[in-house]
Amino acid sequence: MINQGFVEAVSTLGIMNKRFFEAVPTLAVMDQGFVEAIPTLVMMNQGFVEAVPTLIMMIQGFVEAVLVLVVMDQRFVEAALALSMMNHRFVESFPALAIINREFVEVVPPLAMMNHRFDEAITAVAMMNQRFVESVPMLAMMNQGFDETVLALAMMEVSCC
């Protein structure tokens, strides 16, 4: 009976040892997946960081265009005041006023295009940020699976020994 118990214990130990070795490749695959996910996450974060200076430059360009528009608007107002003060020279002042008004109208479409590009850049950055946030739970789940496998493996090893 003692010999039979010994044989059964050795057999059980052999099965546990076999399961331990079967778990090792799975653990290696999970670890490889975890390691492979890190560069992708780093690249996405780098893309997010690289988009920020572009966005800042576009905002700066937008602000500069607004300042130009303000200066032109000021000139437009100054021309209107000069026109009201010199009513007898209305006909002579009108062509100059028309030129200023035309320059004002020409600036509006580029400003609208810059604003449109600004909106597109914000959307692109938001999408990148969303993808970054979406990959975090997957990474956490992989890490949790990795931890759970290590724990199970440790428990099997404790039971084994």
Coordinates of N, CA and C in Angstrom, one line a residue:
M1 N 0.8 -1.2 0.0 CA 0.0 0.0 0.0 C 0.9 1.3 0.0
I2 N 1.9 1.2 0.8 CA 2.8 2.4 0.8 C 3.5 2.6 -0.5
N3 N 3.9 1.5 -1.2 CA 4.5 1.5 -2.5 C 3.5 2.1 -3.5
Q4 N 2.2 1.6 -3.4 CA 1.2 2.0 -4.3 C 0.9 3.6 -4.2
G5 N 0.9 4.0 -2.9 CA 0.7 5.5 -2.6 C 1.9 6.3 -3.2
F6 N 3.1 5.7 -3.1 CA 4.3 6.4 -3.6 C 4.2 6.5 -5.1
V7 N 3.8 5.4 -5.8 CA 3.6 5.4 -7.3 C 2.6 6.4 -7.7
E8 N 1.4 6.5 -7.0 CA 0.4 7.4 -7.3 C 0.8 8.9 -7.1
A9 N 1.6 9.1 -6.0 CA 2.1 10.5 -5.8 C 3.1 10.9 -6.9
V10 N 3.9 10.0 -7.3 CA 4.9 10.2 -8.4 C 4.1 10.6 -9.7
S11 N 3.1 9.8 -10.0 CA 2.2 10.0 -11.2 C 1.6 11.4 -11.1
T12 N 1.0 11.7 -10.0 CA 0.4 13.1 -9.8 C 1.4 14.2 -10.0
L13 N 2.6 14.0 -9.4 CA 3.6 14.9 -9.6 C 4.0 15.1 -11.1
G14 N 4.1 14.0 -11.8 CA 4.4 14.0 -13.2 C 3.4 14.8 -14.0
I15 N 2.1 14.6 -13.7 CA 1.0 15.3 -14.4 C 1.1 16.8 -14.1
M16 N 1.4 17.2 -12.8 CA 1.5 18.6 -12.5 C 2.7 19.2 -13.2
N17 N 3.8 18.4 -13.3 CA 5.0 18.9 -14.0 C 4.7 19.1 -15.5
K18 N 4.0 18.2 -16.0 CA 3.6 18.3 -17.5 C 2.7 19.5 -17.7
R19 N 1.8 19.8 -16.8 CA 0.9 21.0 -16.9 C 1.8 22.3 -16.8
F20 N 2.8 22.2 -15.9 CA 3.7 23.4 -15.7 C 4.4 23.7 -17.0
F21 N 4.9 22.6 -17.7 CA 5.6 22.8 -19.0 C 4.7 23.2 -20.1
E22 N 3.4 22.8 -20.0 CA 2.4 23.2 -21.1 C 2.1 24.7 -20.9
A23 N 2.1 25.1 -19.6 CA 1.7 26.5 -19.4 C 2.8 27.5 -19.8
V24 N 4.1 27.0 -19.8 CA 5.2 27.9 -20.2 C 5.1 28.6 -21.5
P25 N 4.8 27.8 -22.6 CA 4.7 28.5 -24.0 C 3.5 29.5 -24.0
T26 N 2.4 29.2 -23.3 CA 1.3 30.2 -23.3 C 1.7 31.4 -22.6
L27 N 2.5 31.3 -21.5 CA 3.0 32.4 -20.8 C 4.0 33.2 -21.6
A28 N 4.8 32.5 -22.4 CA 5.8 33.2 -23.3 C 5.0 34.0 -24.4
V29 N 4.0 33.4 -24.9 CA 3.2 34.1 -26.0 C 2.5 35.3 -25.4
M30 N 2.0 35.2 -24.2 CA 1.3 36.4 -23.6 C 2.4 37.5 -23.3
D31 N 3.5 37.1 -22.8 CA 4.6 38.0 -22.5 C 5.1 38.7 -23.8
Q32 N 5.2 37.9 -24.9 CA 5.6 38.5 -26.2 C 4.5 39.5 -26.7
G33 N 3.3 39.1 -26.5 CA 2.2 40.1 -26.9 C 2.2 41.3 -26.1
F34 N 2.5 41.2 -24.8 CA 2.7 42.4 -24.0 C 3.8 43.3 -24.4
V35 N 5.0 42.7 -24.7 CA 6.2 43.4 -25.2 C 5.9 44.0 -26.6
E36 N 5.2 43.3 -27.5 CA 4.9 43.9 -28.8 C 3.9 45.0 -28.7
A37 N 3.1 45.0 -27.7 CA 2.1 46.1 -27.6 C 2.7 47.4 -27.2
I38 N 3.9 47.3 -26.4 CA 4.5 48.5 -25.9 C 5.0 49.5 -27.0
P39 N 5.7 49.0 -28.0 CA 6.2 50.0 -29.1 C 5.0 50.7 -29.8
T40 N 3.9 49.9 -30.0 CA 2.7 50.5 -30.6 C 2.2 51.6 -29.8
L41 N 2.1 51.4 -28.5 CA 1.6 52.4 -27.5 C 2.5 53.6 -27.5
V42 N 3.8 53.3 -27.5 CA 4.8 54.4 -27.5 C 4.7 55.2 -28.8
M43 N 4.5 54.6 -30.0 CA 4.4 55.3 -31.2 C 3.1 56.1 -31.3
M44 N 2.0 55.6 -30.7 CA 0.8 56.4 -30.7 C 0.9 57.6 -29.8
N45 N 1.6 57.4 -28.7 CA 1.9 58.6 -27.8 C 2.8 59.6 -28.4
Q46 N 3.8 59.1 -29.2 CA 4.7 60.0 -29.9 C 4.0 60.8 -31.0
G47 N 3.0 60.1 -31.7 CA 2.2 60.8 -32.7 C 1.4 61.9 -32.1
F48 N 0.8 61.6 -30.9 CA 0.0 62.6 -30.1 C 0.9 63.8 -29.8
V49 N 2.1 63.5 -29.3 CA 3.0 64.6 -28.9 C 3.5 65.4 -30.1
E50 N 3.7 64.7 -31.2 CA 4.1 65.4 -32.5 C 3.0 66.3 -33.0
A51 N 1.8 65.9 -32.8 CA 0.6 66.7 -33.3 C 0.4 68.0 -32.6
V52 N 0.9 68.0 -31.3 CA 0.7 69.2 -30.4 C 1.4 70.4 -31.0
P53 N 2.7 70.3 -31.4 CA 3.3 71.5 -31.9 C 2.7 72.0 -33.2
T54 N 2.2 71.1 -34.1 CA 1.5 71.5 -35.3 C 0.3 72.3 -34.9
L55 N -0.5 71.8 -33.9 CA -1.7 72.4 -33.5 C -1.4 73.8 -32.9
I56 N -0.3 73.9 -32.2 CA 0.1 75.2 -31.6 C 0.5 76.2 -32.7
M57 N 1.2 75.7 -33.7 CA 1.6 76.6 -34.9 C 0.3 77.0 -35.6
M58 N -0.7 76.1 -35.8 CA -1.9 76.5 -36.5 C -2.7 77.6 -35.7
I59 N -2.7 77.4 -34.3 CA -3.4 78.4 -33.5 C -2.7 79.7 -33.6
Q60 N -1.3 79.7 -33.6 CA -0.5 80.9 -33.7 C -0.8 81.6 -35.0
G61 N -0.9 80.8 -36.1 CA -1.3 81.4 -37.5 C -2.6 82.0 -37.5
F62 N -3.6 81.3 -36.8 CA -5.0 81.8 -36.7 C -5.0 83.1 -35.9
V63 N -4.2 83.2 -34.8 CA -4.2 84.4 -34.0 C -3.5 85.6 -34.8
E64 N -2.5 85.2 -35.6 CA -1.8 86.3 -36.4 C -2.7 86.8 -37.5
A65 N -3.5 85.9 -38.1 CA -4.5 86.3 -39.1 C -5.6 87.2 -38.5
V66 N -6.0 86.9 -37.3 CA -7.0 87.7 -36.6 C -6.4 89.1 -36.4
L67 N -5.1 89.2 -36.0 CA -4.5 90.5 -35.7 C -4.4 91.3 -37.0
V68 N -4.1 90.7 -38.1 CA -4.0 91.3 -39.5 C -5.4 91.9 -39.8
L69 N -6.4 91.0 -39.6 CA -7.8 91.4 -39.8 C -8.2 92.6 -39.0
V70 N -7.8 92.6 -37.7 CA -8.1 93.8 -36.8 C -7.5 95.0 -37.4
V71 N -6.2 94.9 -37.8 CA -5.5 96.1 -38.3 C -6.2 96.6 -39.6
M72 N -6.6 95.7 -40.5 CA -7.3 96.1 -41.7 C -8.7 96.7 -41.3
D73 N -9.4 96.2 -40.3 CA -10.7 96.7 -39.9 C -10.5 98.1 -39.4
Q74 N -9.4 98.3 -38.6 CA -9.1 99.7 -38.1 C -8.9 100.7 -39.2
R75 N -8.1 100.2 -40.3 CA -7.9 101.1 -41.4 C -9.2 101.4 -42.1
F76 N -10.1 100.4 -42.2 CA -11.4 100.6 -42.8 C -12.2 101.6 -42.0
V77 N -12.2 101.5 -40.7 CA -12.9 102.5 -39.8 C -12.3 103.9 -40.0
E78 N -11.0 104.0 -40.0 CA -10.3 105.3 -40.2 C -10.6 105.9 -41.6
A79 N -10.7 105.1 -42.6 CA -11.1 105.6 -43.9 C -12.6 106.1 -43.9
A80 N -13.5 105.4 -43.2 CA -14.9 105.8 -43.1 C -15.0 107.1 -42.4
L81 N -14.2 107.3 -41.3 CA -14.2 108.6 -40.6 C -13.7 109.8 -41.5
A82 N -12.6 109.5 -42.2 CA -12.0 110.5 -43.2 C -13.1 110.8 -44.2
L83 N -13.8 109.8 -44.7 CA -14.9 110.0 -45.7 C -16.0 110.9 -45.2
S84 N -16.4 110.7 -43.9 CA -17.5 111.5 -43.3 C -17.0 113.0 -43.1
M85 N -15.7 113.1 -42.8 CA -15.2 114.5 -42.5 C -14.9 115.2 -43.8
M86 N -14.6 114.5 -44.9 CA -14.4 115.2 -46.2 C -15.4 114.8 -47.2
N87 N -16.6 115.3 -46.9 CA -17.8 114.9 -47.8 C -17.6 115.5 -49.2
H88 N -17.0 116.6 -49.3 CA -16.8 117.2 -50.7 C -15.8 116.4 -51.5
R89 N -14.9 115.6 -50.8 CA -14.0 114.7 -51.6 C -14.4 113.3 -51.6
F90 N -15.7 113.0 -51.4 CA -16.3 111.7 -51.3 C -15.9 110.9 -52.6
V91 N -16.0 111.5 -53.7 CA -15.7 110.8 -55.0 C -14.3 110.4 -55.1
E92 N -13.4 111.2 -54.6 CA -11.9 110.9 -54.7 C -11.6 109.8 -53.6
S93 N -12.2 109.8 -52.5 CA -11.9 108.8 -51.4 C -12.5 107.5 -51.7
F94 N -13.6 107.4 -52.5 CA -14.3 106.2 -52.7 C -13.4 105.0 -53.3
P95 N -12.6 105.3 -54.3 CA -11.8 104.2 -54.8 C -10.8 103.6 -53.8
A96 N -10.2 104.5 -52.9 CA -9.3 104.0 -51.9 C -10.1 103.1 -50.9
L97 N -11.3 103.5 -50.6 CA -12.2 102.8 -49.6 C -12.5 101.4 -50.3
A98 N -12.8 101.4 -51.6 CA -13.2 100.2 -52.3 C -12.0 99.2 -52.2
I99 N -10.8 99.7 -52.4 CA -9.6 98.8 -52.4 C -9.4 98.2 -51.0
I100 N -9.6 99.0 -49.9 CA -9.4 98.5 -48.6 C -10.5 97.4 -48.3
N101 N -11.7 97.7 -48.8 CA -12.8 96.8 -48.6 C -12.6 95.5 -49.3
R102 N -12.0 95.6 -50.5 CA -11.7 94.4 -51.3 C -10.6 93.6 -50.6
E103 N -9.6 94.2 -50.0 CA -8.6 93.5 -49.3 C -9.2 92.8 -48.1
F104 N -10.1 93.4 -47.4 CA -10.8 92.8 -46.3 C -11.5 91.6 -46.7
V105 N -12.2 91.6 -47.8 CA -13.0 90.5 -48.3 C -12.1 89.3 -48.7
E106 N -10.9 89.7 -49.3 CA -9.9 88.7 -49.7 C -9.3 87.9 -48.6
V107 N -9.2 88.5 -47.4 CA -8.6 87.9 -46.2 C -9.6 86.9 -45.6
V108 N -10.9 87.1 -45.8 CA -11.9 86.2 -45.1 C -11.8 84.7 -45.5
P109 N -11.7 84.4 -46.8 CA -11.6 83.0 -47.2 C -10.4 82.2 -46.6
P110 N -9.1 82.8 -46.7 CA -8.0 82.1 -46.1 C -8.2 81.9 -44.6
L111 N -8.8 82.9 -43.9 CA -9.1 82.8 -42.5 C -10.0 81.6 -42.2
A112 N -11.1 81.5 -43.1 CA -12.1 80.4 -42.9 C -11.4 79.1 -43.1
M113 N -10.5 79.0 -44.1 CA -9.7 77.7 -44.4 C -8.9 77.4 -43.2
M114 N -8.2 78.4 -42.6 CA -7.3 78.1 -41.5 C -8.2 77.6 -40.3
N115 N -9.3 78.2 -40.1 CA -10.2 77.8 -39.0 C -10.7 76.3 -39.3
H116 N -11.0 76.0 -40.5 CA -11.4 74.6 -40.9 C -10.3 73.6 -40.6
R117 N -9.0 74.0 -41.0 CA -7.9 73.1 -40.7 C -7.7 73.0 -39.2
F118 N -7.9 74.0 -38.5 CA -7.7 74.0 -37.0 C -8.7 73.0 -36.5
D119 N -10.0 73.0 -36.9 CA -11.0 72.1 -36.5 C -10.7 70.6 -36.9
E120 N -10.1 70.4 -38.1 CA -9.7 69.1 -38.5 C -8.6 68.6 -37.7
A121 N -7.6 69.4 -37.3 CA -6.5 69.0 -36.5 C -7.0 68.6 -35.1
I122 N -7.9 69.3 -34.5 CA -8.5 69.0 -33.2 C -9.2 67.6 -33.3
T123 N -9.9 67.4 -34.4 CA -10.6 66.1 -34.5 C -9.6 65.0 -34.6
A124 N -8.5 65.2 -35.4 CA -7.5 64.1 -35.6 C -6.8 63.8 -34.2
V125 N -6.5 64.9 -33.5 CA -5.8 64.7 -32.2 C -6.8 64.0 -31.2
A126 N -8.1 64.3 -31.3 CA -9.1 63.7 -30.4 C -9.2 62.2 -30.7
M127 N -9.1 61.9 -32.0 CA -9.2 60.4 -32.5 C -8.0 59.7 -32.0
M128 N -6.8 60.3 -32.1 CA -5.6 59.6 -31.6 C -5.6 59.4 -30.1
N129 N -6.1 60.4 -29.4 CA -6.3 60.3 -28.0 C -7.2 59.2 -27.6
Q130 N -8.3 59.1 -28.4 CA -9.4 58.1 -28.1 C -8.7 56.7 -28.3
R131 N -7.9 56.5 -29.4 CA -7.3 55.2 -29.7 C -6.3 54.9 -28.5
F132 N -5.6 55.9 -28.1 CA -4.6 55.7 -27.0 C -5.4 55.2 -25.7
V133 N -6.5 55.9 -25.4 CA -7.3 55.5 -24.2 C -7.9 54.1 -24.4
E134 N -8.3 53.8 -25.7 CA -8.9 52.5 -25.9 C -7.9 51.3 -25.8
S135 N -6.6 51.6 -26.1 CA -5.6 50.6 -26.0 C -5.2 50.3 -24.5
V136 N -5.4 51.3 -23.7 CA -5.0 51.1 -22.3 C -5.7 50.0 -21.6
P137 N -7.1 49.8 -21.7 CA -7.7 48.7 -21.1 C -7.2 47.3 -21.6
M138 N -7.0 47.3 -22.9 CA -6.5 46.0 -23.5 C -5.1 45.6 -22.9
L139 N -4.3 46.7 -22.8 CA -2.9 46.4 -22.2 C -3.1 46.0 -20.7
A140 N -4.0 46.6 -20.0 CA -4.2 46.3 -18.6 C -4.8 44.8 -18.5
M141 N -5.7 44.4 -19.5 CA -6.2 43.1 -19.5 C -5.1 42.1 -19.7
M142 N -4.2 42.4 -20.7 CA -3.1 41.5 -21.0 C -2.2 41.4 -19.8
N143 N -1.9 42.5 -19.1 CA -1.1 42.5 -17.9 C -1.7 41.7 -16.8
Q144 N -3.1 41.8 -16.7 CA -3.8 41.0 -15.6 C -3.7 39.5 -16.0
G145 N -3.9 39.2 -17.2 CA -3.8 37.8 -17.7 C -2.4 37.2 -17.4
F146 N -1.4 38.1 -17.6 CA 0.0 37.7 -17.4 C 0.2 37.4 -15.9
D147 N -0.3 38.4 -15.0 CA -0.2 38.2 -13.6 C -0.9 37.0 -13.1
E148 N -2.1 36.7 -13.6 CA -2.9 35.5 -13.2 C -2.2 34.2 -13.6
T149 N -1.5 34.2 -14.8 CA -0.8 33.0 -15.2 C 0.4 32.8 -14.3
V150 N 1.1 33.9 -14.0 CA 2.3 33.7 -13.1 C 1.8 33.2 -11.7
L151 N 0.7 33.7 -11.2 CA 0.2 33.3 -9.9 C -0.2 31.8 -10.0
A152 N -0.9 31.4 -11.0 CA -1.3 30.0 -11.2 C -0.1 29.1 -11.3
L153 N 0.9 29.6 -12.0 CA 2.1 28.8 -12.2 C 2.9 28.7 -10.8
A154 N 2.9 29.8 -10.1 CA 3.5 29.8 -8.8 C 2.8 28.8 -7.8
M155 N 1.5 28.8 -7.9 CA 0.7 27.9 -7.0 C 1.0 26.4 -7.4
M156 N 1.0 26.2 -8.7 CA 1.3 24.8 -9.2 C 2.7 24.4 -8.7
E157 N 3.7 25.3 -8.7 CA 5.0 25.0 -8.3 C 5.1 24.7 -6.8
V158 N 4.3 25.5 -6.0 CA 4.2 25.3 -4.6 C 3.6 23.9 -4.3
S159 N 2.5 23.7 -5.0 CA 1.8 22.4 -4.9 C 2.8 21.2 -5.3
C160 N 3.6 21.5 -6.3 CA 4.5 20.5 -6.8 C 5.6 20.2 -5.8
C161 N 6.1 21.2 -5.2 CA 7.2 21.0 -4.2 C 6.6 20.8 -2.8

